[in-house]
């Protein structure tokens, strides 16, 4: 399916012009002579990857063919396998805090200390660069602003990273006009690392937004180089929306990512929902569990191309449904509003084109600071055990209906999405149950019937206090505003 991210990505032509008019001839020289690799790759700029990152290459049907391009392919390309750091040791995926990020930050002329403080005050933790920031000096300036505001940054569109991960493949076959050698790719990465590494706000690099499955082999090599040269940085890739599970499984198998992020925007025009939203979430959740890596998701903040403008409750609904499905990071698409010239008919996001706050800025601030950071901190270290839809008929595509468990014997009342989580220590029997309102327009009331033979304690999480409030062991009555959720901890006997 078509994604609005593709509209907001820089064109190959714009990066080519930014790199210099001799891009293609310099790339040819680079391929022909390894001794001039460092100089020619710098002048080569962005080049043309012959459409390797196009929407057509990203079709889920290509995923199966890409499955065979595994670690053996990386070895054939001359890139040695690198140790894959635990996500627990990396920026954003590691640590106790739940990461909340944004896409499309203030443009360079609006990048000020006040604007970055505004981002921090709304409860955001990190910024994914963009909105015409494509120059190294701008990146360094924004990294300084982020550092001073207490934010992290993932750098997108740096020309060195683009050349090693998007515009050229990585190959030892020097006759391939559209490739760089592993040594050249390493030199490119070193330039980016050394340019931005001195800034404590650097979390890592965005290697590719929405790659096709055919590009996974090159991304595997790019991430191996990143891990060899800067194992402390987060290598970030965001995937396409897709209903093909093999696309995500192959991404995990081939690329060996540190997280799995995807975008799918469910709020359609005329009050409709994307009928495959839950199906997409279910297969991403499965891939994340398969790879033992965090799952991140983008949420929709604006209207565009047959998608409606979300209400505050619909922002909250997207977040809580995602938490129930096991999300370990939330990203907002977008923060600043893309101008009309980008296409897609983008409506106002959290901040308008001319820099004014919308009602969604205030809603996001309340959600982030009053709920998401607190509940996310509880859920981040836990493992998603199951996610079910209770009291919903018919079930959405990809959804699983509720069945009794050893701890919860019934869920009665209105429709809810119930995510159950366990400790990473499998010997611990306690469970955490997130009950999310299935509706973003109506209040839900449900009763969780707990098994008093197996449940020894019940605690309901209070975000304002950051603690669980005990109640007697028995039915748990839950009342949820539109889009809201509650977290219940069940201690086993």
XYZ file of C-alpha atoms in Angstrom, residues 280-460:
181
model
C -0.549 -5.726 10.242
C 0.058 -5.226 13.955
C -0.350 -8.960 14.632
C 2.313 -9.967 12.112
C 4.721 -7.234 13.259
C 4.233 -8.390 16.849
C 4.980 -11.955 15.762
C 8.162 -10.868 13.945
C 9.347 -8.857 16.959
C 8.836 -11.820 19.280
C 10.534 -14.086 16.755
C 13.591 -11.841 16.677
C 13.443 -10.934 20.380
C 13.570 -7.244 19.490
C 11.362 -4.246 20.335
C 8.474 -3.253 18.075
C 7.912 0.436 17.324
C 5.055 2.041 15.438
C 4.043 5.394 13.967
C 0.713 6.937 14.867
C -1.308 9.249 12.643
C -1.597 12.886 13.718
C -3.039 14.514 10.581
C -5.361 14.190 7.641
C -3.996 13.232 4.232
C -5.147 11.425 1.089
C -8.394 9.770 2.288
C -7.294 9.771 5.936
C -9.079 11.944 8.493
C -7.801 14.357 11.101
C -7.573 12.477 14.420
C -9.312 13.599 17.580
C -7.492 13.557 20.908
C -9.265 10.280 21.699
C -8.108 8.812 18.385
C -4.487 9.711 19.139
C -4.851 7.935 22.474
C -6.630 4.991 20.847
C -3.799 4.377 18.377
C -1.279 4.451 21.203
C -3.180 2.133 23.526
C -4.026 -0.394 20.835
C -0.328 -0.396 19.940
C 0.656 -0.914 23.575
C -1.762 -3.850 23.810
C -0.080 -5.356 20.744
C 3.328 -5.032 22.389
C 4.721 -1.695 21.178
C 7.962 -0.663 22.905
C 8.210 2.725 21.198
C 5.758 5.273 19.781
C 6.512 7.741 16.966
C 4.247 10.558 15.795
C 3.661 11.167 12.072
C 3.996 14.096 11.816
C 5.001 16.762 14.332
C 5.408 19.804 12.056
C 2.918 20.006 9.204
C 4.340 19.310 5.731
C 3.590 22.184 3.364
C 1.154 21.730 0.502
C 3.920 21.419 -2.085
C 4.835 18.004 -0.659
C 1.585 16.581 -2.049
C -0.832 14.148 -0.361
C -3.005 17.020 0.906
C -1.522 17.026 4.413
C -3.682 18.729 7.025
C -2.438 20.346 10.232
C -0.385 18.086 12.517
C 0.752 19.007 16.050
C 2.312 22.214 14.745
C 1.003 24.005 11.662
C 3.072 24.912 8.622
C 3.566 28.407 10.025
C 4.516 27.207 13.497
C 1.279 27.434 15.495
C 0.247 24.757 17.976
C -2.907 22.805 17.213
C -5.224 21.028 19.622
C -3.287 17.842 18.854
C -0.122 19.328 20.330
C -1.930 19.786 23.637
C -3.481 16.313 23.376
C -0.104 14.709 22.648
C 1.481 16.565 25.551
C -1.200 15.316 27.933
C -0.941 11.743 26.645
C 2.864 11.659 26.681
C 3.407 13.290 30.057
C 0.356 11.993 31.893
C 0.058 8.424 30.638
C 2.443 7.076 28.021
C 5.720 7.662 29.805
C 4.377 6.139 33.006
C 2.638 3.076 31.591
C 5.359 2.626 28.988
C 7.956 2.398 31.723
C 5.947 -0.485 33.219
C 5.504 -2.324 29.927
C 8.913 -1.764 28.318
C 10.775 -4.561 30.164
C 7.916 -7.060 29.788
C 7.284 -9.666 27.091
C 4.039 -9.636 25.135
C 2.399 -12.983 25.860
C -0.938 -12.580 24.066
C -3.292 -10.014 22.580
C -6.987 -10.706 22.157
C -10.205 -8.875 21.310
C -13.016 -9.417 23.794
C -16.724 -8.897 23.116
C -16.191 -7.981 19.473
C -18.207 -9.648 16.719
C -17.179 -10.044 14.004
C -13.484 -9.980 14.780
C -11.314 -7.680 12.648
C -9.020 -9.352 10.159
C -6.020 -10.789 11.988
C -7.523 -10.399 15.461
C -7.851 -13.263 17.951
C -10.874 -13.597 20.200
C -10.674 -13.886 23.976
C -10.438 -17.328 25.564
C -10.160 -17.954 29.319
C -6.693 -18.219 30.849
C -5.422 -19.565 34.136
C -5.696 -16.062 35.626
C -8.572 -14.362 33.774
C -11.651 -16.529 33.328
C -13.876 -13.993 31.553
C -14.057 -10.461 30.150
C -17.630 -9.194 30.040
C -19.134 -5.922 28.844
C -18.070 -3.717 25.950
C -15.463 -4.397 23.281
C -11.846 -4.132 24.431
C -8.389 -5.177 23.291
C -6.577 -7.104 26.008
C -2.802 -7.446 25.992
C -1.197 -9.784 28.504
C 2.466 -9.478 29.461
C 4.946 -11.487 31.521
C 8.344 -10.911 33.036
C 11.420 -11.878 31.040
C 12.134 -14.195 33.932
C 9.928 -17.095 32.882
C 9.976 -18.504 36.407
C 7.854 -15.578 37.631
C 4.131 -16.203 37.302
C 2.800 -12.636 37.679
C 1.002 -11.154 34.690
C 0.247 -7.600 33.576
C -2.997 -7.058 31.674
C -3.533 -3.923 29.584
C -7.218 -3.390 28.814
C -7.688 -0.916 25.933
C -11.004 0.490 24.767
C -11.723 -0.863 21.293
C -13.700 2.308 20.568
C -12.267 5.773 20.025
C -15.695 7.409 20.227
C -17.594 5.721 23.079
C -16.924 4.835 26.704
C -16.361 1.154 27.514
C -17.227 -0.686 30.704
C -15.929 -4.176 31.286
C -15.445 -6.627 34.124
C -12.415 -8.902 34.332
C -13.271 -12.079 36.197
C -10.065 -13.259 37.808
C -9.508 -16.826 38.929
C -9.399 -16.591 42.699
C -7.778 -20.007 42.884
C -4.660 -18.804 41.080
C -4.588 -15.023 41.614
C -3.199 -13.894 44.948
C -3.217 -10.111 44.436
C -4.679 -7.469 42.132
C -3.181 -4.031 41.524
C -4.493 -1.285 39.267
